[in-house]
Amino acid sequence: MSFDNAYESLLGGEDAHWAFGTGFSEALSGVNREFPAGVDRDALAAYCLMLGDDALICSQRLAEWCSRAPELEEDIALANIALDLLGQARMLLTRAGEVLGKDEDELAYLRDEREFRNVHLAEIDCGPGPGGDFATTIARLLVFSSWRLALFSRLRGSADPVLKAIAEKGLKELAYHRDHAAQWTVRLGDGTDESHRRMQAGLDRVWPFVDELFATHSVDTVLAGVAVDPASLRSEVDGVLEAVLDAAGLTRPADTKAARVAGMAGRDGVHTEAMGYLLAEMQHLHRSLPGAVW
Amino acid sequence: MADDLELRFERTVQAESRIEPRDWMPDGYRKTLIRQIAQHAHSEIIGMQPEGNWISRAPSLRRKAILLAKVQDEAGHGLYLYSATETLGADREDLTTKLIEGRQKYSSIFNYPTLTFADVGVIGWLVDGAAICNQVPLCRTSYGPYARAMIRICKEESFHQRQGYELLMTMMRGTQQQKDMVQDSVNRWWWPALMMFGPPDAESTNTEQSMAWRIKRDTNDELRQKFVNMSVPQAEALGVTFPDPELKWNEERGQYDFGSPDWDEFWQVVKGGGVCNEQRIAHRRKAHEDGAWVREAAAAHAAKHDARKEGAA
Ligand SMILES: [Fe+2]
Ligand SMILES: [Fe+2]
């Protein structure tokens, strides 16, 4: 590379070379975006928001590790996972937006907390903040990615061509996420007394939020054939988790469930207190400059 | 015998060939390289913080993805460079300790705060831009592993620079508030960017020997001039000005004349008095110390795993 080449086409260069993050629409290029006949579009939008918000909020949490990880390799790995989830979120919010007449940013930045439909597991602080540590983060990632992988593998059969394409693309990513989390679970479970204790504590911290992942929501029922009923994933995911915990010498926590709030939880837009702060941080710049272009 | 080795080393360097890890090299060359590459690696790692500061608040999902990917690239750069020092017999853990104990330096630019999202664009444009000017010549540096790492790094840095510039272009097409934000950011970063090339040649201590060893290829002042020459037309295309009343085209020299950065501020920041010096090191130290139990666990698990394999065999 010559000295001046580094600057070549800085002015006016072709647009196609720029973008890291614009690839997502291309990733689904050629996919039929028409809505399948007879599908309840509002339910489809709600469903895409559920899965999209799970990914967006979990990605926001994971990105908090960037520059704070235990080693450089892990900074890179966690950023990778956060980027994959962000990519999934963008595709899902875009799909929801096709029904709602909004773009991904309007949905991510201009909805209020009560309109977010992610599960609580995605939003709770599992570290590097005071709510956890690296082991807690790994515990969440293990549960989240095992569940989401099972879900996406069924979603490949969705009657919605876009959801089907998103699931196909996401499958490989999620398999890597789960593998990464499983390897760390084993390393920490087996490593030292301290790491074993922390890994067990991490599992105990996230376990009350597991049950919500498998709760059937009315949207799932309305969208039979398009959506996956999460209740149908339970035994598969339990099996995976059991195998990993076994290999790690860890104990499956007792099945305590976080109570719902007047019968509601994340899928109904009812969140933990942590969610308000997360959104305040994520949304404040976008909201403070209305009309700005980014 | 030693003379033969030294002669061969000198010839290799003069002939613009590469020195490889197993080749004989003078002690001073090895030490200088380790110091320089480690300082560069530390800069990549500390450099994750100022921009990382905006990941959680990025104002669009596309910008969030670009920024996260960029900061991730910087971790990768740090990793390649620490690996290059390991080919010289250094040890990552030891270098990290030196960094967090303040015994080794990193680029002083990262001691400046990132105050608005425009800073993300300006850092890409000017700071990654200045880094490229410093680093492209290093793609031909005499030590093979360093030169090869630099080729890969420079490619990614020029990508960062374009992305930064593209963000600024977009903001300059936006609201007045956004345009003001960009100009304000340029005003804050221009002089620190010029300082990235180091003190004026007349005051620079390491230059001469490093040039002879082909570790360094251009003087600080030469690189600074190139950077100014390149940046002015870019600023014009963007619609911003640089905060330097002395900046103007010199027909005779065929270059831009420009003012002198505030070298007192430079030395103050280098010596630890910048807005973020303590914060950057404390952040790095905390990550390293908080991660100690994880690294210990990984090592313990690997050792147990090997022992079990042996026991089974
Ligand atoms: Fe870099
Ligand atoms: Fe960079």
XYZ file of C-alpha atoms and ligand atoms in Angstrom:
609
model
C 0.000 0.000 0.000
C 1.496 3.328 -0.967
C 1.278 6.282 1.327
C -1.295 8.092 -0.714
C -3.383 5.031 -1.367
C -4.552 5.115 2.196
C -6.463 8.229 1.258
C -7.570 7.137 -2.154
C -11.178 7.949 -2.884
C -11.725 9.433 0.538
C -13.414 12.219 -1.328
C -16.243 10.996 -3.410
C -15.349 7.272 -3.295
C -18.027 4.800 -4.128
C -20.697 4.450 -1.531
C -20.733 0.704 -1.739
C -17.359 0.484 -0.028
C -18.267 2.416 3.036
C -20.689 0.806 5.179
C -20.185 -1.848 7.727
C -23.663 -1.735 9.019
C -25.667 -1.340 5.859
C -25.239 -4.940 4.848
C -28.369 -6.111 6.593
C -30.811 -5.285 3.845
C -28.528 -6.963 1.334
C -28.363 -9.988 3.585
C -32.024 -10.552 2.849
C -31.951 -9.352 -0.725
C -34.030 -11.493 -3.001
C -36.342 -12.531 -0.168
C -40.017 -12.099 -0.938
C -41.318 -9.455 1.467
C -45.004 -9.862 0.774
C -47.145 -10.844 3.733
C -48.476 -14.381 3.550
C -52.179 -14.564 2.807
C -54.422 -14.511 5.834
C -51.721 -13.560 8.315
C -52.730 -11.183 11.121
C -50.338 -8.326 10.345
C -50.556 -6.600 13.708
C -49.727 -9.868 15.388
C -46.846 -10.370 12.968
C -45.496 -6.909 13.817
C -45.844 -7.641 17.534
C -44.042 -10.942 17.115
C -41.177 -9.339 15.179
C -40.882 -6.730 17.922
C -40.703 -9.438 20.574
C -37.831 -11.265 18.898
C -36.254 -8.034 17.673
C -36.351 -6.378 21.091
C -34.858 -9.484 22.724
C -31.884 -9.171 20.379
C -31.581 -5.387 20.562
C -31.661 -5.181 24.338
C -29.391 -8.175 24.867
C -26.952 -6.654 22.374
C -27.042 -3.348 24.251
C -26.145 -5.204 27.450
C -23.370 -7.253 25.871
C -21.806 -4.193 24.276
C -21.290 -2.802 27.781
C -18.372 -5.239 28.012
C -16.526 -3.611 25.160
C -13.096 -2.569 26.571
C -13.956 -4.211 29.899
C -13.584 -7.912 29.124
C -11.210 -10.233 31.033
C -8.951 -10.547 27.976
C -8.692 -9.011 24.524
C -9.919 -12.152 22.805
C -13.082 -11.890 24.866
C -13.563 -8.205 24.048
C -13.602 -9.310 20.438
C -15.866 -12.317 20.966
C -18.493 -10.460 23.007
C -18.512 -7.588 20.519
C -19.034 -10.137 17.752
C -22.006 -11.633 19.517
C -23.428 -8.189 20.252
C -23.040 -7.306 16.571
C -24.781 -10.474 15.433
C -27.708 -9.770 17.739
C -27.851 -6.158 16.640
C -28.011 -7.366 13.041
C -30.882 -9.719 13.914
C -32.654 -6.897 15.738
C -32.374 -4.611 12.735
C -33.880 -7.162 10.381
C -36.728 -7.946 12.768
C -37.538 -4.313 13.563
C -37.475 -3.549 9.859
C -39.996 -6.334 9.266
C -42.218 -5.041 12.068
C -41.853 -1.568 10.597
C -43.192 -2.734 7.241
C -46.496 -3.339 8.986
C -46.340 -0.318 11.262
C -45.076 2.196 8.704
C -41.899 2.935 10.684
C -38.200 2.353 10.179
C -35.826 0.486 12.481
C -34.636 3.660 14.210
C -38.097 4.988 14.904
C -38.878 1.681 16.535
C -35.636 1.450 18.495
C -35.403 5.040 19.631
C -38.902 6.477 19.777
C -40.887 3.782 21.512
C -41.396 4.124 25.246
C -40.575 1.440 27.738
C -44.114 0.048 27.868
C -43.936 -0.611 24.118
C -40.820 -2.779 24.314
C -41.648 -6.453 24.207
C -38.396 -8.156 25.171
C -38.112 -10.771 27.892
C -36.634 -9.678 31.223
C -33.644 -11.964 30.785
C -32.389 -9.692 27.994
C -32.545 -6.483 30.017
C -31.279 -7.310 33.504
C -27.786 -6.158 34.437
C -25.544 -9.229 34.449
C -22.268 -7.277 34.566
C -19.977 -5.532 33.955
C -22.314 -3.363 36.033
C -22.983 -4.110 39.702
C -25.692 -6.647 38.794
C -23.243 -9.355 37.860
C -19.825 -10.339 36.580
C -18.368 -12.234 33.660
C -19.840 -15.500 34.946
C -23.331 -14.006 35.198
C -23.000 -12.679 31.672
C -22.004 -16.126 30.467
C -24.921 -17.694 32.351
C -27.347 -15.348 30.627
C -25.739 -15.923 27.250
C -25.919 -19.680 27.709
C -29.618 -19.630 28.508
C -30.510 -16.944 25.983
C -28.616 -18.439 23.067
C -29.696 -22.024 23.767
C -33.317 -20.885 23.794
C -33.032 -18.598 20.799
C -31.185 -21.222 18.776
C -33.972 -23.732 19.404
C -36.522 -21.082 18.489
C -34.772 -20.061 15.273
C -34.324 -23.612 14.179
C -38.136 -24.066 14.310
C -38.704 -20.646 12.795
C -37.085 -21.872 9.600
C -40.459 -23.452 8.925
C -42.331 -20.144 9.292
C -44.967 -19.252 6.735
C -43.549 -15.724 6.667
C -40.701 -15.707 4.130
C -38.870 -12.902 5.908
C -38.941 -14.573 9.328
C -37.832 -17.778 7.665
C -34.881 -16.006 6.008
C -33.920 -14.229 9.241
C -33.999 -17.560 11.074
C -31.857 -19.239 8.462
C -29.280 -16.489 8.606
C -29.306 -16.311 12.411
C -28.935 -19.997 13.022
C -25.199 -20.196 12.465
C -24.623 -17.096 14.567
C -26.623 -18.450 17.464
C -24.895 -21.808 17.303
C -21.607 -19.951 17.754
C -23.017 -17.894 20.654
C -24.222 -20.994 22.423
C -20.958 -22.774 21.848
C -18.994 -19.825 23.165
C -21.142 -19.623 26.298
C -21.019 -23.384 26.826
C -17.235 -23.454 26.608
C -16.914 -20.695 29.172
C -19.471 -22.349 31.435
C -17.349 -25.488 31.443
C -14.090 -23.579 31.902
C -15.441 -21.560 34.807
C -17.303 -24.457 36.381
C -14.185 -26.603 36.270
C -11.433 -23.991 36.664
C -10.868 -22.772 40.227
C -12.957 -22.722 43.400
C -13.637 -19.065 42.847
C -14.717 -19.450 39.231
C -16.931 -22.407 40.164
C -18.604 -20.400 42.911
C -19.117 -17.400 40.610
C -20.477 -19.503 37.756
C -22.969 -21.169 40.070
C -23.975 -17.767 41.453
C -24.407 -16.492 37.894
C -26.766 -19.324 37.069
C -28.691 -18.715 40.283
C -29.026 -15.043 39.356
C -30.503 -15.634 35.897
C -32.560 -18.733 36.600
C -35.725 -16.992 37.862
C -35.957 -15.353 34.414
C -35.870 -18.628 32.483
C -39.537 -19.497 32.853
C -40.676 -16.383 30.983
C -38.840 -17.586 27.869
C -41.204 -20.513 27.510
C -44.494 -18.792 28.329
C -46.947 -18.861 25.426
C -48.264 -15.409 24.538
C -51.543 -14.740 22.751
C -49.557 -13.471 19.751
C -47.905 -16.880 19.412
C -51.315 -18.520 19.296
C -52.766 -16.095 16.761
C -49.756 -16.646 14.503
C -49.843 -20.439 14.351
C -47.720 -21.517 11.392
C -45.853 -18.207 11.357
C -44.579 -18.030 14.937
C -43.115 -20.717 17.168
C -44.894 -21.534 20.417
C -42.051 -21.209 22.928
C -43.627 -23.757 25.253
C -42.780 -26.375 22.651
C -39.041 -25.637 23.070
C -38.765 -26.347 26.759
C -37.617 -29.939 26.825
C -35.082 -29.435 24.035
C -33.538 -26.429 25.765
C -33.606 -28.130 29.164
C -31.693 -31.014 27.654
C -29.004 -28.754 26.254
C -28.584 -26.849 29.499
C -28.427 -30.025 31.501
C -25.672 -31.428 29.293
C -23.585 -28.252 29.637
C -24.077 -27.972 33.403
C -23.162 -31.621 33.759
C -19.942 -31.180 31.840
C -19.160 -28.130 33.971
C -19.866 -29.859 37.276
C -22.524 -27.267 38.116
C -25.918 -27.702 39.711
C -29.107 -26.757 37.956
C -30.725 -24.113 40.183
C -34.110 -24.853 41.688
C -36.964 -23.806 39.400
C -37.884 -20.523 41.037
C -39.859 -18.180 38.815
C -39.838 -14.423 38.942
C -43.427 -13.395 39.657
C -45.378 -11.546 36.997
C -46.776 -8.062 37.586
C -50.550 -8.204 37.669
C -50.160 -11.169 35.366
C -47.889 -9.356 32.935
C -44.208 -9.471 31.988
C -41.794 -8.398 29.218
C -43.915 -9.579 26.306
C -46.674 -7.288 27.582
C -44.315 -4.331 27.890
C -43.978 -4.621 31.655
C -40.282 -4.556 32.573
C -37.847 -4.460 35.447
C -36.638 -1.116 36.792
C -33.323 -1.589 34.981
C -35.052 -1.168 31.623
C -35.813 2.521 32.105
C -32.164 3.370 32.624
C -31.073 1.217 29.720
C -33.483 3.005 27.385
C -32.654 6.440 28.774
C -29.045 5.877 27.816
C -29.748 4.235 24.490
C -32.336 6.723 23.284
C -31.326 10.078 24.702
C -29.162 11.392 21.852
C -31.573 10.341 19.137
C -34.422 11.986 21.002
C -32.583 15.179 21.876
C -31.984 16.077 18.228
C -35.327 15.654 16.492
C -35.021 15.892 12.716
C -31.325 15.064 12.730
C -29.875 12.642 10.191
C -27.342 10.023 11.109
C 31.913 -13.512 15.119
C 29.715 -10.865 16.694
C 31.014 -8.447 14.087
C 29.912 -10.772 11.299
C 26.417 -10.935 12.720
C 26.254 -7.228 13.121
C 27.471 -6.695 9.587
C 24.875 -9.051 8.208
C 22.160 -7.292 10.206
C 23.276 -3.888 8.928
C 23.323 -5.148 5.351
C 19.874 -6.664 5.638
C 18.485 -3.407 6.959
C 20.289 -1.276 4.366
C 19.050 -3.547 1.588
C 15.470 -2.963 2.774
C 15.107 -6.668 3.514
C 13.226 -7.845 6.551
C 14.642 -8.949 9.855
C 12.782 -12.032 11.094
C 12.353 -13.265 14.681
C 15.127 -15.872 14.474
C 17.667 -13.532 12.915
C 20.370 -12.059 15.071
C 19.656 -8.448 16.027
C 21.373 -5.885 18.257
C 19.978 -5.577 21.757
C 19.160 -1.930 21.246
C 17.157 -2.731 18.136
C 15.166 -5.384 19.996
C 14.506 -3.090 22.950
C 13.540 -0.149 20.779
C 11.165 -2.310 18.787
C 9.528 -3.839 21.839
C 9.052 -0.382 23.301
C 7.649 1.052 20.094
C 5.344 -1.865 19.248
C 4.112 -2.159 22.829
C 3.362 1.542 22.917
C 1.457 1.121 19.683
C -0.450 -1.893 21.062
C -1.327 0.018 24.236
C -2.597 2.889 22.088
C -4.953 0.571 20.239
C -6.322 -0.802 23.495
C -6.636 2.515 25.327
C -8.059 3.925 22.090
C -11.073 1.653 22.504
C -12.289 3.793 25.386
C -12.934 7.248 23.907
C -15.117 5.861 21.145
C -16.463 3.022 23.248
C -17.892 5.847 25.319
C -20.569 6.338 22.624
C -21.571 2.782 21.721
C -24.474 2.655 24.166
C -25.729 6.052 22.986
C -25.153 5.822 19.215
C -28.077 7.668 17.604
C -28.968 5.073 14.965
C -28.690 1.305 14.852
C -26.478 1.490 11.769
C -24.065 3.851 13.538
C -24.100 1.637 16.596
C -23.098 -1.354 14.474
C -20.347 0.592 12.702
C -18.964 1.940 15.956
C -19.040 -1.376 17.771
C -17.283 -3.032 14.828
C -14.674 -0.297 14.804
C -13.895 -0.560 18.496
C -13.722 -4.306 18.055
C -11.184 -3.806 15.254
C -9.014 -1.795 17.641
C -8.951 -4.719 20.060
C -7.832 -6.861 17.135
C -5.058 -4.388 16.315
C -3.850 -4.509 19.882
C -3.843 -8.274 19.707
C -1.745 -8.465 16.500
C 0.727 -6.003 17.931
C 1.113 -7.746 21.287
C 1.723 -10.904 19.257
C 4.450 -9.109 17.315
C 6.162 -8.144 20.595
C 5.976 -11.777 21.689
C 8.114 -12.731 18.662
C 10.764 -10.490 20.224
C 10.552 -12.260 23.575
C 8.141 -9.887 25.319
C 5.087 -11.078 27.248
C 1.592 -9.597 26.987
C 0.854 -9.856 30.687
C 4.097 -8.077 31.522
C 3.455 -5.315 28.981
C -0.069 -4.823 30.311
C 1.314 -4.492 33.815
C 3.753 -1.864 32.576
C 0.878 0.010 30.955
C -1.334 0.073 34.009
C 1.570 1.001 36.251
C 2.343 3.926 33.968
C 5.773 2.564 33.029
C 4.927 2.424 29.325
C 3.117 5.046 27.319
C 0.309 5.122 24.797
C -0.709 7.764 22.305
C -1.553 10.892 24.239
C -4.484 11.740 21.964
C -6.646 9.264 23.859
C -6.378 11.381 26.974
C -8.749 13.845 25.371
C -12.462 13.393 26.123
C -15.149 12.469 23.559
C -17.927 14.924 24.327
C -20.392 14.602 21.456
C -21.235 12.035 18.817
C -19.486 14.214 16.229
C -16.277 13.257 18.032
C -16.776 9.717 16.787
C -16.656 11.013 13.217
C -13.810 13.426 13.815
C -11.724 10.766 15.530
C -12.237 8.502 12.535
C -11.337 11.235 10.097
C -8.486 13.030 11.858
C -7.186 10.661 14.531
C -7.353 7.458 12.489
C -6.188 9.653 9.587
C -3.109 10.837 11.456
C -2.504 7.296 12.643
C -2.525 6.121 9.027
C 0.019 8.796 8.080
C 2.236 7.561 10.902
C 1.648 3.916 10.132
C 1.665 3.488 6.377
C 5.450 3.999 6.299
C 5.717 1.289 8.956
C 4.356 -1.238 6.479
C 7.937 -1.137 5.139
C 9.616 -1.160 8.529
C 12.611 -3.482 8.883
C 11.133 -5.952 11.381
C 9.027 -8.483 9.468
C 6.251 -9.327 11.958
C 5.716 -5.635 12.726
C 5.575 -4.690 9.048
C 3.071 -7.453 8.313
C 0.875 -6.482 11.254
C 0.958 -2.899 10.021
C -0.238 -3.799 6.551
C -3.328 -5.424 7.965
C -3.894 -2.641 10.482
C -3.508 0.129 7.907
C -6.165 -1.391 5.690
C -8.626 -1.397 8.564
C -7.618 2.081 9.709
C -8.354 3.536 6.310
C -11.759 1.920 6.508
C -12.275 3.599 9.885
C -11.222 6.896 8.448
C -13.732 6.710 5.646
C -16.514 5.732 8.001
C -15.685 8.675 10.239
C -15.651 11.020 7.310
C -18.904 9.612 5.994
C -20.564 10.206 9.378
C -19.413 13.834 9.281
C -20.638 14.244 5.697
C -24.035 12.964 6.785
C -24.143 15.246 9.824
C -23.168 18.246 7.678
C -26.233 17.578 5.530
C -28.406 17.561 8.658
C -29.704 20.244 11.003
C -27.813 23.395 12.001
C -27.308 21.890 15.430
C -25.540 18.939 13.851
C -23.330 21.178 11.705
C -22.342 23.192 14.761
C -21.587 19.968 16.570
C -19.188 18.905 13.813
C -17.371 22.255 13.715
C -17.045 22.303 17.497
C -15.587 18.832 17.429
C -13.083 19.753 14.694
C -12.047 22.775 16.762
C -11.302 20.528 19.719
C -9.472 17.746 17.825
C -7.431 19.533 15.163
C -4.493 20.559 17.324
C -4.327 17.326 19.298
C -4.349 15.454 15.951
C -1.324 17.444 14.794
C 0.417 16.594 18.049
C 0.082 12.892 17.223
C 3.158 13.159 15.020
C 5.247 13.924 18.066
C 7.360 16.927 18.991
C 9.159 18.950 16.321
C 12.199 17.170 14.831
C 14.546 19.584 16.567
C 13.326 18.306 19.955
C 12.761 14.662 19.139
C 15.245 12.321 20.786
C 14.614 8.899 19.283
C 14.348 9.764 15.637
C 17.889 9.433 14.336
C 18.782 5.896 15.441
C 15.307 4.647 14.562
C 15.626 6.062 11.069
C 18.996 4.345 10.600
C 17.478 1.030 11.677
C 14.541 1.632 9.328
C 12.170 1.285 12.284
C 11.008 4.780 11.533
C 10.903 6.070 7.974
C 9.913 9.744 8.034
C 10.512 12.506 10.530
C 7.715 13.889 12.692
C 7.648 17.192 10.848
C 7.545 15.565 7.412
C 4.572 13.453 8.399
C 2.791 16.373 10.027
C 3.161 18.391 6.830
C 1.761 15.544 4.720
C -1.186 15.237 7.047
C -1.991 18.941 6.845
C -1.704 18.888 3.055
C -4.169 16.043 2.850
C -6.620 17.280 5.427
C -7.261 20.794 4.146
C -9.089 19.792 0.941
C -11.067 17.239 2.924
C -12.163 19.936 5.366
C -13.212 22.137 2.463
C -15.267 19.341 0.919
C -16.889 18.809 4.288
C -17.603 22.491 4.872
C -15.638 22.936 8.095
C -12.612 25.062 8.953
C -9.544 24.315 11.027
C -8.931 26.610 14.006
C -5.611 27.932 12.706
C -5.336 31.526 11.449
C -1.885 30.806 10.019
C -3.114 28.000 7.814
C -2.688 28.948 4.162
C -1.340 27.624 0.883
C 2.282 28.517 0.192
C 2.729 28.683 -3.552
C 6.497 28.660 -3.322
C 6.746 25.568 -1.125
C 3.826 23.872 -2.813
C 2.545 23.039 0.671
C 0.337 24.510 3.330
C 1.888 26.725 5.986
C 0.374 26.159 9.391
C 0.696 27.270 12.984
C 2.369 25.477 15.813
C 0.396 23.326 18.259
C 0.546 24.296 21.907
C 3.479 22.125 22.929
C 3.061 23.047 26.575
C -0.366 21.448 26.496
C 1.145 18.466 24.693
C 3.745 17.886 27.401
C 1.220 18.488 30.143
C -1.018 15.764 28.727
C 1.906 13.393 28.059
C 2.990 13.806 31.649
C -0.404 12.778 32.977
C -2.278 16.067 33.230
C -4.862 15.484 30.476
C -8.575 15.393 31.202
C -8.695 11.594 30.891
C -5.230 10.206 31.723
C -6.218 8.800 35.085
C -9.593 7.624 33.898
C -8.152 5.700 30.926
C -5.609 3.873 33.035
C -8.067 3.212 35.851
C -10.530 1.750 33.336
C -7.880 -0.521 31.847
C -6.633 -1.520 35.275
C -10.123 -2.378 36.464
C -10.851 -4.525 33.413
C -7.548 -6.317 33.867
C -7.931 -6.871 37.594
C -11.606 -7.829 37.414
C -10.684 -10.363 34.747
C -7.856 -11.969 36.713
C -10.030 -14.724 38.178
C -11.347 -15.547 34.692
C -7.874 -15.887 33.203
C -6.795 -17.994 36.187
C -9.824 -20.228 35.753
C -9.134 -20.691 32.048
C -5.522 -21.648 32.796
C -6.556 -24.011 35.603
C -9.141 -25.676 33.407
C -6.652 -26.113 30.571
C -4.135 -27.670 32.965
C -6.735 -30.060 34.417
C -7.901 -30.927 30.950
C -4.359 -31.824 29.861
C -3.790 -33.852 33.018
C -7.011 -35.794 32.470
C -6.009 -36.499 28.889
C -2.642 -37.776 30.024
C -4.253 -39.850 32.752
C -6.525 -41.440 30.177
C -3.715 -42.200 27.747
Fe -6.335 0.657 15.234
Fe -8.800 2.737 13.978
